[in-house]
Amino acid sequence: MKARILLVVASLVASVLIGLALASRGPGADDPRDDGIVIGLSLDTLKEARWQADRDMFVKRAEELGARVLVLAANSDDTVQIGDVEKLITNKVDVLVIVPHDGTAMAKGVRLAHEAGIPVIAYDRIIRDSDLDLYVSFDNERVGELQARYLVEHLPTPGKGRIVRISGAKTDHHAAQFKRGQDKVLQPYIERGDIVVLHEDWAEDWKPENAKRIVNAAISAHGPGIDAVLASNDGTAGGAIQALSEEGLAGRVLVTGQDADDVALQRIAAGTQAMTIYKPLKTLTRGAAELAVQLAARRVVVATQTVDNGQRPVPAVLFDVVTVTRDNILDTVVRDGQVSYDEVYRGLPEAQRPPRP
Ligand code: BGC
């Protein structure tokens, strides 16, 4: 039997609170510590640093709440990931938390889980065209808007320049959301001819080597006169910067990013990457683990927003993001304990480091 969703609601200032209750399944005990809740976590990949951090922090919080987590990662392969979901269902998990490789293909995973009476949370990336129970993420269009706004304002001549765009994986619905946010900001500049997009492409599977190829192609076709690379995440920023360094351009071309990966923060400290978007993983992982335990225990979960996944408005919990540059590394990621001072500045001589907080 599939999860029953109750839309209960109350108006609270401008937002609508959606009460979501699972009445059909789960161990049903009030205290998760007593009922041996098992959470299935199916990840697209563990190749990028951020997903290892997501896994570790999610598991830690779930264990603190008395739950166990079975983790499987699919190495960016849809067939493997559907197999992982089937394995977790066979293991009789109480709730499934999925980071889909392909947000559309994973609709099948939601159907299979629901047939087994298991509720599904899409973690960070939405699962499209499905009867998904809950979506926990960040405001992804805003990520794209912040990246593009930073780029526009920090071009050598603000508001004008020649840029290269690297979007993410076509299979990841987020990549389209980031692009939509970026387009919103860039469109007027492009229409006026103030910003010229020399070259743009999607980096398959978000791989740095594919991002590198995109920048190599841009340089071969247009020469080194590039003012900025709008890279959609830190992995692709890394690939772009490698291509720029081969031409002696690293540090002279503005490069954006996202995820606040340790290596990206080191590049920002060193000046080869201009910015990243910090998506506080502690908030996301704690939130998702708590919601997963509540769903498994048939407690009422409150979501303040909805996101349309093509089939229906899915109850959603979306957290805020922050732009990180050289100027606020200490006040953001270091202060929050996402990364240590030593890790960020280890490549820099003592004299070039900011005072230790
Ligand atoms: C996430 C990004 C991540 C990218 C590649 C996206 O869905 O939102 O944080 O960099 O996937 O893994």
Coordinates of C-alpha atoms and ligand atoms in Angstrom, one line a residue:
M1 CA 0.0 0.0 0.0
K2 CA 1.3 3.4 -0.8
A3 CA 1.7 6.3 1.5
R4 CA -1.3 8.3 2.3
I5 CA -0.8 12.0 2.2
L6 CA -2.9 14.3 4.2
L7 CA -2.9 17.9 3.2
V8 CA -3.7 19.7 6.3
V9 CA -3.5 23.2 6.5
A10 CA -3.3 26.4 8.2
S11 CA -2.3 29.7 6.9
L12 CA 0.8 31.0 8.5
V13 CA 1.8 34.5 7.3
A14 CA 2.1 33.9 3.5
S15 CA 3.1 30.3 3.5
V16 CA 1.0 27.3 3.5
L17 CA 1.8 24.6 5.9
I18 CA 1.4 21.2 4.5
G19 CA 0.9 18.4 7.0
L20 CA 2.0 15.2 5.6
A21 CA 1.1 12.0 7.5
L22 CA 1.9 8.5 6.6
A23 CA -0.8 6.3 7.9
S24 CA -0.3 3.2 5.8
R25 CA 3.0 1.8 6.8
G26 CA 6.0 1.9 9.0
P27 CA 6.7 0.4 12.3
G28 CA 4.3 2.8 13.9
A29 CA 6.0 3.3 17.2
D30 CA 6.1 6.7 18.7
D31 CA 9.7 6.6 19.7
P32 CA 12.1 5.7 16.9
R33 CA 14.6 4.5 19.4
D34 CA 12.3 1.6 20.2
D35 CA 11.4 0.3 16.9
G36 CA 14.7 -0.3 15.0
I37 CA 13.9 2.0 12.1
V38 CA 16.0 1.2 9.0
I39 CA 16.5 3.9 6.4
G40 CA 17.6 3.0 2.8
L41 CA 19.9 5.7 1.3
S42 CA 20.4 5.3 -2.5
L43 CA 23.0 7.7 -3.9
D44 CA 23.8 8.5 -7.5
T45 CA 27.5 8.7 -6.8
L46 CA 30.2 9.0 -4.2
K47 CA 32.8 10.4 -6.6
E48 CA 32.3 14.0 -5.7
A49 CA 33.4 15.1 -2.2
R50 CA 30.1 16.6 -1.3
W51 CA 28.2 13.3 -1.6
Q52 CA 30.7 11.6 0.8
A53 CA 30.0 14.4 3.3
D54 CA 26.2 14.1 2.7
R55 CA 26.4 10.4 3.5
D56 CA 28.5 10.7 6.6
M57 CA 26.5 13.5 8.1
F58 CA 23.2 11.9 7.2
V59 CA 24.2 8.5 8.7
K60 CA 25.5 10.2 11.9
R61 CA 22.3 12.1 12.5
A62 CA 20.1 9.1 11.7
E63 CA 22.1 7.0 14.2
E64 CA 21.8 9.6 16.8
L65 CA 18.1 9.3 16.4
G66 CA 18.3 5.5 16.9
A67 CA 17.9 4.5 13.2
R68 CA 20.2 2.4 11.0
V69 CA 21.1 3.4 7.5
L70 CA 21.8 1.1 4.6
V71 CA 23.8 3.0 2.0
L72 CA 24.2 2.1 -1.7
A73 CA 25.9 4.2 -4.4
A74 CA 25.2 3.6 -8.1
N75 CA 28.3 5.1 -9.8
S76 CA 26.1 7.3 -12.1
D77 CA 24.4 4.3 -13.6
D78 CA 20.5 4.2 -13.8
T79 CA 20.3 0.4 -14.1
V80 CA 22.5 0.0 -11.1
Q81 CA 20.6 2.6 -9.1
I82 CA 17.2 0.9 -9.8
G83 CA 18.9 -2.4 -8.7
D84 CA 20.0 -0.6 -5.5
V85 CA 16.5 0.5 -4.8
E86 CA 15.2 -3.0 -5.3
K87 CA 17.8 -4.3 -2.9
L88 CA 16.8 -1.8 -0.3
I89 CA 13.2 -2.7 -0.7
T90 CA 14.0 -6.4 -0.3
N91 CA 15.9 -5.5 2.9
K92 CA 12.5 -4.1 4.1
V93 CA 13.7 -0.5 4.8
D94 CA 11.1 1.6 6.5
V95 CA 11.7 4.7 4.3
L96 CA 13.8 5.3 1.2
V97 CA 15.9 8.4 0.7
I98 CA 17.1 8.8 -2.9
V99 CA 19.6 11.1 -4.7
P100 CA 18.6 10.1 -8.3
H101 CA 21.2 9.9 -11.1
D102 CA 18.4 10.5 -13.6
G103 CA 15.5 12.3 -11.9
T104 CA 13.0 11.0 -14.5
A105 CA 14.2 7.4 -14.7
M106 CA 13.9 7.1 -10.9
A107 CA 10.1 7.5 -11.1
K108 CA 10.2 3.7 -11.4
G109 CA 12.0 3.5 -8.0
V110 CA 9.2 5.5 -6.4
R111 CA 6.6 3.2 -7.9
L112 CA 8.4 0.0 -6.7
A113 CA 8.8 1.4 -3.2
H114 CA 5.2 2.4 -3.0
E115 CA 4.1 -1.0 -4.2
A116 CA 6.0 -2.3 -1.2
G117 CA 4.4 0.3 1.1
I118 CA 7.6 2.3 1.5
P119 CA 7.6 6.1 1.5
V120 CA 10.2 7.9 -0.6
I121 CA 12.1 11.2 0.1
A122 CA 14.0 12.7 -2.9
Y123 CA 17.1 14.1 -1.3
D124 CA 18.6 17.2 -2.9
R125 CA 17.5 16.2 -6.4
I126 CA 13.9 15.8 -7.3
I127 CA 12.3 12.7 -8.8
R128 CA 10.1 13.7 -11.6
D129 CA 6.7 12.4 -12.8
S130 CA 6.1 10.3 -9.8
D131 CA 4.0 10.2 -6.6
L132 CA 6.9 11.3 -4.5
D133 CA 6.2 11.7 -0.8
L134 CA 8.6 14.5 0.1
Y135 CA 11.4 16.6 -1.4
V136 CA 14.2 17.9 0.8
S137 CA 16.7 20.3 -0.9
F138 CA 17.9 23.9 -1.4
D139 CA 16.4 26.6 -3.5
N140 CA 18.1 25.5 -6.7
E141 CA 17.0 28.3 -9.0
R142 CA 18.4 30.7 -6.5
V143 CA 21.8 28.9 -6.7
G144 CA 21.9 29.8 -10.5
E145 CA 20.7 33.3 -9.9
L146 CA 23.5 33.9 -7.3
Q147 CA 26.1 32.5 -9.6
A148 CA 25.1 34.7 -12.5
R149 CA 24.6 37.8 -10.4
Y150 CA 28.1 37.4 -9.0
L151 CA 29.5 36.9 -12.4
V152 CA 27.8 40.0 -13.9
E153 CA 28.8 42.2 -11.0
H154 CA 32.5 41.0 -11.0
L155 CA 33.4 41.0 -14.7
P156 CA 36.4 43.2 -15.3
T157 CA 33.9 45.7 -16.8
P158 CA 30.9 45.0 -14.6
G159 CA 27.8 44.0 -16.7
K160 CA 29.9 43.4 -19.9
G161 CA 32.1 40.7 -21.2
R162 CA 32.7 37.4 -23.1
I163 CA 31.8 34.3 -21.2
V164 CA 31.7 30.5 -21.4
R165 CA 28.9 28.6 -19.8
I166 CA 29.1 25.1 -18.4
S167 CA 25.8 23.6 -17.4
G168 CA 25.6 20.3 -15.4
A169 CA 24.4 16.9 -16.3
K170 CA 21.4 16.8 -18.6
T171 CA 20.0 13.9 -16.6
D172 CA 19.9 15.9 -13.4
H173 CA 16.9 18.1 -13.1
H174 CA 18.9 20.5 -10.9
A175 CA 21.2 21.3 -13.8
A176 CA 18.2 22.8 -15.6
Q177 CA 17.1 24.6 -12.5
F178 CA 20.5 26.2 -12.0
K179 CA 20.5 27.2 -15.7
R180 CA 17.0 28.7 -15.4
G181 CA 18.2 30.8 -12.5
Q182 CA 21.3 31.9 -14.4
D183 CA 19.3 32.7 -17.5
K184 CA 16.9 34.9 -15.5
V185 CA 19.9 37.2 -14.5
L186 CA 21.8 37.0 -17.8
Q187 CA 19.1 37.4 -20.4
P188 CA 18.8 41.2 -20.4
Y189 CA 22.6 41.5 -20.7
I190 CA 22.7 39.0 -23.5
E191 CA 19.8 40.7 -25.3
R192 CA 21.6 44.0 -25.1
G193 CA 24.8 42.4 -26.5
D194 CA 26.6 43.5 -23.3
I195 CA 27.4 39.9 -22.4
V196 CA 28.4 37.5 -25.2
V197 CA 28.2 33.8 -24.6
L198 CA 31.1 32.5 -26.7
H199 CA 30.5 28.9 -26.1
E200 CA 28.2 26.8 -23.9
D201 CA 27.5 23.1 -23.2
W202 CA 26.3 20.5 -20.7
A203 CA 28.9 18.6 -18.8
E204 CA 27.8 15.0 -19.0
D205 CA 27.5 13.4 -15.5
W206 CA 28.9 16.6 -14.1
K207 CA 32.4 15.3 -14.8
P208 CA 35.4 17.7 -14.5
E209 CA 37.0 16.2 -17.6
N210 CA 33.9 17.1 -19.6
A211 CA 34.0 20.6 -18.3
K212 CA 37.6 20.9 -19.2
R213 CA 36.8 19.8 -22.8
I214 CA 34.2 22.6 -23.0
V215 CA 36.7 25.2 -22.0
N216 CA 39.3 23.7 -24.3
A217 CA 36.8 23.9 -27.2
A218 CA 36.0 27.5 -26.4
I219 CA 39.6 28.5 -26.3
S220 CA 40.4 26.7 -29.6
A221 CA 37.4 28.4 -31.3
H222 CA 37.7 31.9 -29.8
G223 CA 41.2 32.3 -28.5
P224 CA 42.1 33.3 -24.9
G225 CA 39.9 36.4 -24.7
I226 CA 37.5 35.0 -22.2
D227 CA 36.4 37.1 -19.2
A228 CA 34.5 34.5 -17.2
V229 CA 33.4 30.9 -17.0
L230 CA 30.0 30.3 -15.5
A231 CA 30.6 26.8 -14.1
S232 CA 27.6 25.3 -12.4
N233 CA 29.4 23.5 -9.6
D234 CA 32.9 23.1 -8.1
G235 CA 33.7 19.9 -9.9
T236 CA 33.1 21.5 -13.3
A237 CA 34.9 24.7 -12.1
G238 CA 37.9 22.4 -11.3
G239 CA 37.9 21.1 -14.9
A240 CA 37.5 24.6 -16.3
I241 CA 40.4 25.9 -14.2
Q242 CA 42.6 23.0 -15.4
A243 CA 41.9 24.1 -19.0
L244 CA 42.6 27.7 -18.2
S245 CA 45.9 26.9 -16.4
E246 CA 47.2 25.0 -19.5
E247 CA 46.8 28.4 -21.3
G248 CA 48.3 30.4 -18.4
L249 CA 44.9 31.9 -17.8
A250 CA 44.0 30.6 -14.3
G251 CA 43.4 33.4 -11.9
R252 CA 42.8 35.9 -14.8
V253 CA 39.4 34.5 -15.8
L254 CA 36.5 34.7 -13.3
V255 CA 35.2 31.2 -12.5
T256 CA 32.1 30.4 -10.5
G257 CA 31.1 27.2 -8.7
Q258 CA 28.8 25.6 -6.2
D259 CA 29.1 23.2 -3.2
A260 CA 31.9 24.7 -1.2
D261 CA 34.1 21.6 -1.8
D262 CA 37.4 21.7 0.2
V263 CA 39.4 22.0 -3.0
A264 CA 37.2 24.7 -4.4
L265 CA 37.7 26.7 -1.2
Q266 CA 41.4 26.3 -1.5
R267 CA 41.2 27.6 -5.1
I268 CA 39.2 30.5 -3.9
A269 CA 41.8 31.3 -1.2
A270 CA 44.5 31.0 -3.9
G271 CA 42.5 33.2 -6.3
T272 CA 41.9 30.7 -9.2
Q273 CA 38.2 30.4 -8.5
A274 CA 36.1 33.5 -7.7
M275 CA 33.2 32.1 -5.7
T276 CA 31.2 29.1 -4.8
I277 CA 27.7 28.6 -3.4
Y278 CA 27.6 27.2 0.1
K279 CA 24.7 24.8 0.6
P280 CA 24.9 24.0 4.4
L281 CA 25.1 20.3 4.3
K282 CA 24.7 20.1 8.1
T283 CA 21.3 21.6 7.8
L284 CA 20.3 19.5 4.8
T285 CA 21.5 16.2 6.2
R286 CA 20.1 16.8 9.7
G287 CA 16.8 17.9 8.3
A288 CA 16.6 14.9 5.9
A289 CA 17.5 12.4 8.6
E290 CA 15.0 13.8 11.0
L291 CA 12.3 13.8 8.4
A292 CA 13.1 10.3 7.3
V293 CA 12.8 9.0 10.9
Q294 CA 9.5 10.9 11.3
L295 CA 8.1 9.4 8.1
A296 CA 9.3 5.9 9.1
A297 CA 7.6 6.3 12.5
R298 CA 4.4 7.6 10.9
R299 CA 4.7 10.9 12.6
V300 CA 3.3 14.1 11.0
V301 CA 5.9 15.9 8.9
V302 CA 5.5 19.6 8.2
A303 CA 6.6 21.0 4.9
T304 CA 6.3 24.7 4.1
Q305 CA 6.5 24.6 0.3
T306 CA 5.7 22.5 -2.7
V307 CA 7.7 21.8 -5.9
D308 CA 5.9 20.6 -9.0
N309 CA 7.6 17.4 -10.2
G310 CA 5.6 17.2 -13.4
Q311 CA 2.9 15.0 -11.8
R312 CA 2.0 16.9 -8.7
P313 CA 3.0 19.6 -6.2
V314 CA 5.3 17.6 -3.9
P315 CA 5.6 18.7 -0.3
A316 CA 9.0 20.2 0.0
V317 CA 11.5 21.5 2.6
L318 CA 14.0 23.8 1.0
F319 CA 16.9 25.4 2.8
D320 CA 18.8 28.6 2.1
V321 CA 22.1 29.0 0.3
V322 CA 25.0 31.5 0.6
T323 CA 27.5 33.0 -1.8
V324 CA 31.1 32.3 -0.6
T325 CA 34.0 34.4 -1.8
R326 CA 37.5 35.0 -0.5
D327 CA 36.1 37.6 1.8
N328 CA 33.6 35.5 3.8
I329 CA 35.1 32.0 3.9
L330 CA 35.8 32.4 7.6
D331 CA 32.4 33.8 8.4
T332 CA 30.5 31.0 6.6
V333 CA 32.0 27.6 5.9
V334 CA 34.7 27.7 8.5
R335 CA 32.4 29.2 11.2
D336 CA 29.9 26.4 10.5
G337 CA 32.5 23.7 10.9
Q338 CA 32.0 22.5 7.3
V339 CA 35.7 22.8 6.7
S340 CA 38.7 23.8 9.0
Y341 CA 40.8 26.9 8.6
D342 CA 43.9 24.7 8.1
E343 CA 42.3 22.8 5.3
V344 CA 41.3 26.0 3.4
Y345 CA 44.6 27.8 3.7
R346 CA 47.1 24.9 3.7
G347 CA 48.3 25.7 0.2
L348 CA 49.0 29.4 1.1
P349 CA 52.1 30.7 2.8
E350 CA 51.5 32.0 6.3
A351 CA 51.9 35.6 5.3
Q352 CA 49.0 35.4 2.8
R353 CA 46.5 33.8 5.2
P354 CA 43.9 35.8 7.0
P355 CA 44.2 35.9 10.8
R356 CA 43.0 32.7 12.4
P357 CA 39.6 33.2 14.0
Ligands
BGC1 C1 23.8 19.1 -6.8 C2 25.1 19.8 -6.8 C3 26.2 18.8 -7.3 C4 25.8 18.2 -8.6 C5 26.8 17.1 -9.0 C6 23.5 18.5 -8.2 O1 22.3 17.8 -8.2 O2 22.8 20.0 -6.5 O3 25.4 20.2 -5.5 O4 27.4 19.5 -7.4 O5 24.6 17.6 -8.5 O6 26.9 16.1 -8.1

